[in-house]
XYZ file of C-alpha atoms in Angstrom:
520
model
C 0.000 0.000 0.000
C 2.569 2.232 1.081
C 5.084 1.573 -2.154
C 1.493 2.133 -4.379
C 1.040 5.641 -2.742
C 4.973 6.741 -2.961
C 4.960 5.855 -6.620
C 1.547 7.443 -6.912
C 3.188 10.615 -4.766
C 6.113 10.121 -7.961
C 4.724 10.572 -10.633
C 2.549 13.665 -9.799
C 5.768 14.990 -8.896
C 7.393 14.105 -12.084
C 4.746 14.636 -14.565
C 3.692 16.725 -13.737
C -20.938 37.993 -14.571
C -19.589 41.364 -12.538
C -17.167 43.670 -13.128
C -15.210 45.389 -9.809
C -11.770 46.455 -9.837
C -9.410 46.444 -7.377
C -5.863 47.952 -7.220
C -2.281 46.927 -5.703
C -1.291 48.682 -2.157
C 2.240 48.862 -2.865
C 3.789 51.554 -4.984
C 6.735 50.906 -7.319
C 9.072 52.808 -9.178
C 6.089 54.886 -9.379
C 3.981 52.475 -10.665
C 0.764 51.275 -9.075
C -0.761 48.115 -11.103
C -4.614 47.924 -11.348
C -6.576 45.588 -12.571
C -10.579 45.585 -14.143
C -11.573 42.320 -13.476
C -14.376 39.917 -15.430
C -16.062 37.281 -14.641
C -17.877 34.678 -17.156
C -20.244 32.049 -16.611
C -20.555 29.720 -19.933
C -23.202 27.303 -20.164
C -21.131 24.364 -20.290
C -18.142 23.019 -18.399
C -14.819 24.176 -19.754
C -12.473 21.853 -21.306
C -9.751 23.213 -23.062
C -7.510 26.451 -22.737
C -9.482 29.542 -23.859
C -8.179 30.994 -27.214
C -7.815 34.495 -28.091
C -8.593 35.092 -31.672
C -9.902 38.365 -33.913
C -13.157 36.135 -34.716
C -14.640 39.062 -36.195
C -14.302 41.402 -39.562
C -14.929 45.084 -39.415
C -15.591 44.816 -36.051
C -16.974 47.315 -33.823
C -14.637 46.511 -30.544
C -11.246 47.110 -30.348
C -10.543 43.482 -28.263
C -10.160 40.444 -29.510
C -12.688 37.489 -28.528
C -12.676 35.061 -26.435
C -13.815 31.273 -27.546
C -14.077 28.845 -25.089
C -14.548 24.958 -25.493
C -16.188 22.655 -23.636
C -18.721 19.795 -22.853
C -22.772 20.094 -21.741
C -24.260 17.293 -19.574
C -25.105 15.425 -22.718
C -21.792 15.054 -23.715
C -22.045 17.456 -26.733
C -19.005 19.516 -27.563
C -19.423 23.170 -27.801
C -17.812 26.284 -29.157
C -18.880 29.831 -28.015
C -17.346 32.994 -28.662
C -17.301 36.111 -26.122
C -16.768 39.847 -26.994
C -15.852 42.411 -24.686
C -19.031 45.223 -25.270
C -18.070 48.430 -24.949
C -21.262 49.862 -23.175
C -21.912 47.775 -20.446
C -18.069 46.688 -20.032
C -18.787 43.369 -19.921
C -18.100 40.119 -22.360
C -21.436 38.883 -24.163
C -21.543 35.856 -26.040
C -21.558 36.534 -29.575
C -22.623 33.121 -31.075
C -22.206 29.325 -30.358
C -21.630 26.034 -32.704
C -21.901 22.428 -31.959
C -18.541 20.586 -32.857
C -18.961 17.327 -34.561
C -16.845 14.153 -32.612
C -15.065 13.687 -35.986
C -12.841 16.470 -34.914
C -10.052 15.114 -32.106
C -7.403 18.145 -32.092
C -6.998 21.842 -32.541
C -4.337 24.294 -33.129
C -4.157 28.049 -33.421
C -1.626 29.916 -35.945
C 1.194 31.304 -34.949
C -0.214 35.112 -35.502
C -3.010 33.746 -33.847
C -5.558 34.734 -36.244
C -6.478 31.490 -37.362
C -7.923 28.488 -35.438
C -8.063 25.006 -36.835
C -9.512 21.854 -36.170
C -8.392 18.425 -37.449
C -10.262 15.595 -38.352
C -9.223 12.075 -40.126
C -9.262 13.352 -43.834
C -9.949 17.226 -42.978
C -8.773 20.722 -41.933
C -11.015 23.114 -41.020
C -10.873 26.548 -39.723
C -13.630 29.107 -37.431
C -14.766 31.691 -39.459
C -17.757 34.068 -38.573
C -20.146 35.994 -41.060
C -22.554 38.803 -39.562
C -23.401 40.321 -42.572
C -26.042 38.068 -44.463
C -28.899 38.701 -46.934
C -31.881 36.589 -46.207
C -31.902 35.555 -49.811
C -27.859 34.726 -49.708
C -27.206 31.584 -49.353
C -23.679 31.697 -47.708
C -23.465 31.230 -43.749
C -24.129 33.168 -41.247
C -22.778 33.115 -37.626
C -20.083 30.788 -36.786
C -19.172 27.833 -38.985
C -16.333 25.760 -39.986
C -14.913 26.504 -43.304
C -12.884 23.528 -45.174
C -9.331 24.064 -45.971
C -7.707 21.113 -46.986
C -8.295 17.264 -47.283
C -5.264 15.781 -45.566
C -4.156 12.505 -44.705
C -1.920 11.516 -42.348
C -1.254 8.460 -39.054
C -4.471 9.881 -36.905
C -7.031 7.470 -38.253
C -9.847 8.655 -36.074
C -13.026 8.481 -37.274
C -14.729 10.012 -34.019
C -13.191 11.156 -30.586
C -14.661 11.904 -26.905
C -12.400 14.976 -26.731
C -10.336 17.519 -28.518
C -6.755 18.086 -27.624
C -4.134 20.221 -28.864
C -1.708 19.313 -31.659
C 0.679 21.499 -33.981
C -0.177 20.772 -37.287
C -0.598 24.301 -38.275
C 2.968 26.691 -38.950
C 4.091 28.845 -40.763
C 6.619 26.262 -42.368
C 8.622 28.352 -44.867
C 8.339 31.415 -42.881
C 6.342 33.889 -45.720
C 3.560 35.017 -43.447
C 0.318 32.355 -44.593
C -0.535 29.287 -42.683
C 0.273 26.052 -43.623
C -0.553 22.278 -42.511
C 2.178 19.486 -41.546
C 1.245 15.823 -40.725
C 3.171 12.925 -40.199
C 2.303 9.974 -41.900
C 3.807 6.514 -41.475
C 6.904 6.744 -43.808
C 7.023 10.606 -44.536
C 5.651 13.807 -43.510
C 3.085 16.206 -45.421
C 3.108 19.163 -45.482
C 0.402 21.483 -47.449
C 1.694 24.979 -48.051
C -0.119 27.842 -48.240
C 2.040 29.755 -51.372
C 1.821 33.751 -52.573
C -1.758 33.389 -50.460
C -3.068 31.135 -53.492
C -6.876 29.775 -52.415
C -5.315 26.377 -53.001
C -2.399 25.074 -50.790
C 0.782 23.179 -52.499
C 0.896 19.137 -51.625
C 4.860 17.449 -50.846
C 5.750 15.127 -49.027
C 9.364 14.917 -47.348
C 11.063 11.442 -46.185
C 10.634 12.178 -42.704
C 9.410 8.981 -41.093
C 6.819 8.667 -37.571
C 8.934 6.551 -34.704
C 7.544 3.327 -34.918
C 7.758 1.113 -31.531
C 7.292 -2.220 -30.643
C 5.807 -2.697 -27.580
C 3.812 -6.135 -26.139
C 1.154 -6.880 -27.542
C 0.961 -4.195 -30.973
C 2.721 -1.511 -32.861
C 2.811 1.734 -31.995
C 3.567 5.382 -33.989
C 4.206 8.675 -32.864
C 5.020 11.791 -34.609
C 8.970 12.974 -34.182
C 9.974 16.368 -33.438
C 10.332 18.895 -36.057
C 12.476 21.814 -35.703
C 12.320 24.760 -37.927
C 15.222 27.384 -38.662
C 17.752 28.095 -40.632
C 20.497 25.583 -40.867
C 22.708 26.375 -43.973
C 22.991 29.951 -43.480
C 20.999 31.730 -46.183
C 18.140 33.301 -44.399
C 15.607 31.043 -45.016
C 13.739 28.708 -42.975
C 14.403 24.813 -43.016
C 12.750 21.886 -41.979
C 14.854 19.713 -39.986
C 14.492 16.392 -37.734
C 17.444 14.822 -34.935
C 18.798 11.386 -35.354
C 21.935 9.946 -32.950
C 24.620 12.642 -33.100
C 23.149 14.438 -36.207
C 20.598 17.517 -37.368
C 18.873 16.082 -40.556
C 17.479 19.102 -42.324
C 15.429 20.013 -45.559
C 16.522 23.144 -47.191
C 14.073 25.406 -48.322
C 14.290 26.567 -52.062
C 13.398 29.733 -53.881
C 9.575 28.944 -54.497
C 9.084 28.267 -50.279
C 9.343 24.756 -51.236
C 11.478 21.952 -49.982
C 14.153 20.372 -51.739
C 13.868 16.356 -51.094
C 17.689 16.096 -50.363
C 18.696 15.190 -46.870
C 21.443 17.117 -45.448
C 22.883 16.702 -42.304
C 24.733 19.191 -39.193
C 26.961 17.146 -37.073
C 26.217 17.123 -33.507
C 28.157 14.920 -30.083
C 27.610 11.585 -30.831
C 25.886 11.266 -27.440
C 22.845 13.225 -28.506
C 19.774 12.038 -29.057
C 16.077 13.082 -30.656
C 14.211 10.772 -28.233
C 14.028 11.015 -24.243
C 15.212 8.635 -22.311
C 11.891 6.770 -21.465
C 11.450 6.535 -25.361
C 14.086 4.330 -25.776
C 13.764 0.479 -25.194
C 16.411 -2.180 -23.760
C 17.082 -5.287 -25.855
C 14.814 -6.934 -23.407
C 12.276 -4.695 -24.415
C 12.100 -2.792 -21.062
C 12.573 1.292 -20.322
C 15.984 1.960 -19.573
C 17.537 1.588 -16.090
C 17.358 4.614 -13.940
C 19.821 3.529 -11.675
C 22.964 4.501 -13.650
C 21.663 6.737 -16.737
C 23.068 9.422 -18.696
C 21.064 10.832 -21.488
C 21.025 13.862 -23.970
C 18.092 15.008 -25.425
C 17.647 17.965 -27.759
C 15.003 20.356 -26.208
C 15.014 23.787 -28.469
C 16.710 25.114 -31.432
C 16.974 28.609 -31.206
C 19.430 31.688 -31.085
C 20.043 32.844 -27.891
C 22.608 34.572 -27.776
C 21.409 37.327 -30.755
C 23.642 36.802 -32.961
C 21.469 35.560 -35.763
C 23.158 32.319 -35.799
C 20.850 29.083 -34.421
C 22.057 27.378 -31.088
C 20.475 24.047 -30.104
C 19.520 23.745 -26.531
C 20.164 20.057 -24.868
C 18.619 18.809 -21.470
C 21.413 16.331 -19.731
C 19.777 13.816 -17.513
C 22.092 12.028 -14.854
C 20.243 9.100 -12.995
C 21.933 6.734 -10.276
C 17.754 5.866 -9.343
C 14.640 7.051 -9.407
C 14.893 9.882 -6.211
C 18.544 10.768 -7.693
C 18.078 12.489 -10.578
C 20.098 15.804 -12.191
C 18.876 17.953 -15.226
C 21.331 20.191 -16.675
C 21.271 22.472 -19.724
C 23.613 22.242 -22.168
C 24.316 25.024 -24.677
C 25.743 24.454 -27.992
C 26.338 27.931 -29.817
C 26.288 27.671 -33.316
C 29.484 28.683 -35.152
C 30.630 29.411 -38.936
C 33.542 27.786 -39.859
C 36.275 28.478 -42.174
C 33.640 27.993 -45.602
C 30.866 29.899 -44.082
C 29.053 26.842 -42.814
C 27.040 26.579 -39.344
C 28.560 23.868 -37.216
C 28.050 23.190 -33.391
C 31.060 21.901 -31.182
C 31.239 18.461 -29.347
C 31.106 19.879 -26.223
C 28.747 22.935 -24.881
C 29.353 26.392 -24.842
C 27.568 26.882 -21.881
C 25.847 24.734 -19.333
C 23.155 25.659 -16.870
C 23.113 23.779 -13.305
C 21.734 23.774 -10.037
C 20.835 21.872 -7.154
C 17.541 19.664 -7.594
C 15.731 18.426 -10.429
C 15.734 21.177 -13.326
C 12.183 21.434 -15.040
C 9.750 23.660 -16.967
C 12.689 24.731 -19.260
C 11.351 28.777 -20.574
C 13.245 30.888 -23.189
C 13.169 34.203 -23.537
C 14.250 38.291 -24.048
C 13.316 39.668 -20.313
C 15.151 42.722 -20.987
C 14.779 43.355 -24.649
C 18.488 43.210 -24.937
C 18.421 40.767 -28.206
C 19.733 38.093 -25.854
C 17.487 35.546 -24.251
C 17.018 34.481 -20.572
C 16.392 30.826 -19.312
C 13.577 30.794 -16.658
C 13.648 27.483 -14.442
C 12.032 25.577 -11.742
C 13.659 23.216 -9.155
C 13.166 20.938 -6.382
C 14.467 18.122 -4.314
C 13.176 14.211 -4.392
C 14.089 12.783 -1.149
C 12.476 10.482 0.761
C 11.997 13.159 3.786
C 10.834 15.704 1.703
C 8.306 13.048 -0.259
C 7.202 12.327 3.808
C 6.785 16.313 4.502
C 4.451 16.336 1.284
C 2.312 13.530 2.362
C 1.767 15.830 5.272
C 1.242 19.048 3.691
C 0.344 18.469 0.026
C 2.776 20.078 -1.710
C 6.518 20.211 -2.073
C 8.695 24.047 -2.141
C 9.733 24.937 -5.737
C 12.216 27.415 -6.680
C 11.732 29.621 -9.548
C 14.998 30.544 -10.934
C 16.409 32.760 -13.508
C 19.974 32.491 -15.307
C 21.514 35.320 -18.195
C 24.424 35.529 -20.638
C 26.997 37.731 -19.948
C 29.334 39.347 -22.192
C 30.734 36.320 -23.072
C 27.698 34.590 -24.042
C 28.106 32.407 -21.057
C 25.446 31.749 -18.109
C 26.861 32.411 -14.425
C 27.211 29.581 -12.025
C 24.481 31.251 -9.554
C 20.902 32.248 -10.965
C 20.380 36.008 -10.896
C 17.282 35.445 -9.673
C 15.768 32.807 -7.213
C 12.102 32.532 -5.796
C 9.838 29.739 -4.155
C 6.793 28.831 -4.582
C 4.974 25.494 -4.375
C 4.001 22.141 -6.130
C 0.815 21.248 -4.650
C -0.847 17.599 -5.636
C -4.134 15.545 -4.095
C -3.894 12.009 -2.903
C -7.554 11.697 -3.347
C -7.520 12.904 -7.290
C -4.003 11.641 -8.305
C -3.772 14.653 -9.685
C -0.654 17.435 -9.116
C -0.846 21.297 -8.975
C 1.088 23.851 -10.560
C 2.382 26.817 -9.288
C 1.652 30.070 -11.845
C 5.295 30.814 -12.942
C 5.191 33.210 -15.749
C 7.150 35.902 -17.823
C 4.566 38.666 -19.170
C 5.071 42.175 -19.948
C 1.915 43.844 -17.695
C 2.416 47.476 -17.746
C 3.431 47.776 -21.292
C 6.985 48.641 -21.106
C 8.550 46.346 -23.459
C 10.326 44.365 -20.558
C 9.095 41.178 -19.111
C 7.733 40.964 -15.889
C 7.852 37.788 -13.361
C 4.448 36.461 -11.920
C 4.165 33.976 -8.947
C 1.473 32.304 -7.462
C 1.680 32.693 -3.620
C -0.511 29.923 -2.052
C -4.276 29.626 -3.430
C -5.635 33.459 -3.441
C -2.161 35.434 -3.623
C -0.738 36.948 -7.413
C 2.975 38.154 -6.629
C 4.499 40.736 -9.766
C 8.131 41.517 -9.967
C 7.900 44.387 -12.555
C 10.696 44.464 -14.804
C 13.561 46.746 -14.754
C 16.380 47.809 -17.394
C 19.400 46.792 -15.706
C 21.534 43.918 -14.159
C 18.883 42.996 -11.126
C 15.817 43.030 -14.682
C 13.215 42.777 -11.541
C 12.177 45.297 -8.788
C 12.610 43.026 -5.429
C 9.593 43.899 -3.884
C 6.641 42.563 -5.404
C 3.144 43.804 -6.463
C 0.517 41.612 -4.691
C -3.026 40.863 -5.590
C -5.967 39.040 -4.267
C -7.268 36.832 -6.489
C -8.763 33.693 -5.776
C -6.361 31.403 -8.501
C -6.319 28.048 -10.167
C -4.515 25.492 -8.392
C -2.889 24.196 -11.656
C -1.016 27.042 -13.138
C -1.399 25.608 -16.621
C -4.761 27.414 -16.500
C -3.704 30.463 -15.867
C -2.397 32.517 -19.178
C -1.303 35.758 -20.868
C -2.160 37.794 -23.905
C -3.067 41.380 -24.776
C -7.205 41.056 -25.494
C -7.601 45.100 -26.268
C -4.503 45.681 -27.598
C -3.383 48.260 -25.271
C 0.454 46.935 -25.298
C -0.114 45.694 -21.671
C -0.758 41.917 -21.584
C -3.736 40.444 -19.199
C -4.360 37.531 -17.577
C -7.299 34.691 -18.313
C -8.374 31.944 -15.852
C -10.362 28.514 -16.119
C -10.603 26.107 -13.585
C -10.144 22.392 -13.356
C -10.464 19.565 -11.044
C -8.797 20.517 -8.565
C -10.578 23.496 -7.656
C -14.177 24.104 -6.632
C -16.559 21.962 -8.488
C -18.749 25.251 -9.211
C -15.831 26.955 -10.888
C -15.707 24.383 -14.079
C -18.002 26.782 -16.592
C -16.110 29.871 -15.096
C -13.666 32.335 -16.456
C -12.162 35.304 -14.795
C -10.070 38.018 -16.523
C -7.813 40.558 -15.267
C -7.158 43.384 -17.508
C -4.503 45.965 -16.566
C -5.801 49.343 -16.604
């Protein structure tokens, strides 16, 4: 019983209609944060992350909409969309529309201005037509416009729920949409060219990882990277084997030439995690004496327009002694004007604990990024304290290049918060751990959760500490899974706000609920 709970304990660790505003105490830098908050009650129980889209054309508002997804006591899927009304400040439901079960994932462009929904032989998209003749025959309201008969390995006829999947990007970087599936032996992609109404079919020898496992076969898409790997300014297509980048180029048309070319990496670096790869005996591998490298991101970090790829080291001697560090491999141009990465990193990233949650990006608008981090300890008396409290401290740290493109030994910035989890539900919390700019100054502010009903904001600042020390604090009663909790400027005002669901492990009542906190 005991050995079932600590496992159980394990792997939540591991895997882990009013408006009234109300105002900050605390003054900062001369700043004093307020907030207009909204409340909205939808009339069925929320299932998926709200998406913030411009839904409508010549629109009266100056905010985007809000759709929201999610289930009625029949079981019926539903999409409504919310606008923010300008006269009674509030958000109003604009329209609703029944989703068909044919349709098992979603994903929302990059610009977000398109969503899409995918279905065994179809993409679709949300479209929304107000202005209609009574003797027109087109649609009015919200509908679901075809876009492109695909195929590819999801052979679904009909699911019980939608999740998110990224078959929509911009692949060849020239501003339009396009689609990318994998299929068994190659990957499609259908690209949107010079905004033609028709998209442009190829196929590239990319092939789905195929696994044996007892008792059937089993496929799932690999990773795709996109960036530009030989140097000329365009965007490639590009998949990791052992010890190698295999990349597409991209020619002058924004297709892809079907040549395979390859960027040598360490030999000991892999494009599958460690629990992806099988023993001869056909069993995961053993945790007690493990060393693995994993690619994680391909970006440019350091600004210099060159790509870097970004590795996650995992060092195992068992299953409550593990170590995540991040390796950096710069890229470099060698003596012909090629990219190339060295054998060993750059740069590596470490600290005490189990490294997770791995975040990228410019807090200072300096053209270099910033690596935001979480950490914390697996040991058997802090796994006994958490049975006791339910939840585990997290730290929330933050690491920069310096001059020489290298990070410091010692995080510039280091916060706690906590990993909360219910023994009852199986499932885990999340603490809210974000990077959003919320007064509009074009630097990146830090927002903690602090306990259940407590928002913490470090604004940011334009030097070598990037955040004031003391914090702005709000009361706000919060989701206890910070994946709920997101970002994203709805009126356009340069400041970003905040949007809020609720799942099971909060309050029951809260399921069809969304709150949003606009800065003023």
């Amino acid at each position: 019983m005991y050995n079932r709970l600590l496992l159980s304990l394990l792997s939540c660790i591991l895997f882990t209609t009013s408006s009234l505003t109300f105002a900050n105490t605390n003054k900062l830098a001369g700043t004093k944060l307020t907030f207009e908050r909204y409340q909205i009650t939808v009339p069925f129980k929320i299932s998926l992350p709200v998406i913030v889209q411009d839904v409508l054309i010549n629109e009266q508002y100056p905010a985007d909409e809000l759709i929201v997804i999610g289930e009625d006591e029949q079981k019926q899927t539903w999409l409504a969309v919310y606008v923010l009304h300008e006269k009674t400040n509030s958000f109003i439901m604009l329209d609703k529309l029944k989703l068909a079960d044919k349709y098992f994932a979603f994903d929302v462009s990059e610009n977000q201005q398109g969503l899409y929904f995918l279905s065994k032989n179809e993409v679709v998209s949300l479209k929304y037509n107000s202005d209609i003749n009574e003797l027109d025959a087109a649609k009015s309201g919200l509908y679901l416009q075809h876009n492109q008969s695909v195929n590819s390995i999801f052979l679904l006829n009909q699911s019980n729920f939608i999740s998110k999947q990224d078959f929509i990007q911009d692949v060849n970087n020239d501003g339009f949409d396009d689609i990318i599936l994998p299929d068994f032996e190659q990957t499609n992609l259908w690209l949107k060219l010079d905004n033609s109404l028709s998209y442009f079919h190829q196929s590239l020898p990319i092939n789905t990882r195929v696994e044996l496992r007892r008792g059937g076969v089993y496929f799932d898409p690999i990773t795709i990277f996109f960036a530009d790997f030989n140097l000329d300014q365009r965007q490639d297509i590009a998949w990791i084997s052992k010890g190698n980048i295999n990349y597409f180029s991209q020619i002058d048309d924004g297709k892809f030439s079907l040549s395979q070319e390859k960027l040598a990496l360490a030999e000991s670096i892999h494009g599958l995690d460690w629990w992806q790869i099988r023993e001869s005996d056909g069993q995961n591998r053993d945790q007690s004496d493990l060393t693995h490298r994993f690619v994680e991101q391909i970006k440019d970090t350091n600004g210099d327009g060159i790509v870097d790829v970004i590795v996650r080291y995992t060092q195992s001697s068992g299953v409550l002694d593990r170590v995540n560090d991040y390796e950096f491999y710069m890229g470099l141009t060698n003596n012909k004007g090629q990219l190339e990465f060295a054998k060993t990193p750059s740069t590596v990233i470490q600290a005490e604990g189990t490294l997770t949650g791995l975040k990228i990006i410019d807090v200072n608008d300096d053209g270099k990024l910033e690596v935001l981090l979480s950490s914390f300890e697996l040991s058997i008396s802090n796994i006994i304290g958490a049975l006791m409290s339910g939840g585990i401290d997290q730290n929330v740290l933050l690491f920069a290049l310096n001059d020489k493109d290298v990070f410091s030994s010692d995080a510039i910035i280091s916060k706690e918060v906590e990993l909360s989890f219910s023994l009852s539900s199986g499932k885990s919390g999340q603490p809210i751990v974000l990077l959003s700019d919320v007064n509009g100054d074009n630097l990146q502010d830090l927002i903690l959760s602090s306990g259940e009903d407590e928002l913490k904001i470090f604004l940011g600042k334009n030097n070598s500490k990037l955040f004031n020390r003391r914090a702005s604090k709000h009361e706000i009663s919060l989701p206890k899974d910070g994946a709920l909790f997101e970002h994203y400027d709805i009126n356009h005002d340069g400041k970003e706000d905040f949007i809020m669901r609720y799942g099971r492990l909060d309050d029951e009542s809260m399921a069809n609920k969304i709150t949003i906190l606009m800065v003023k």
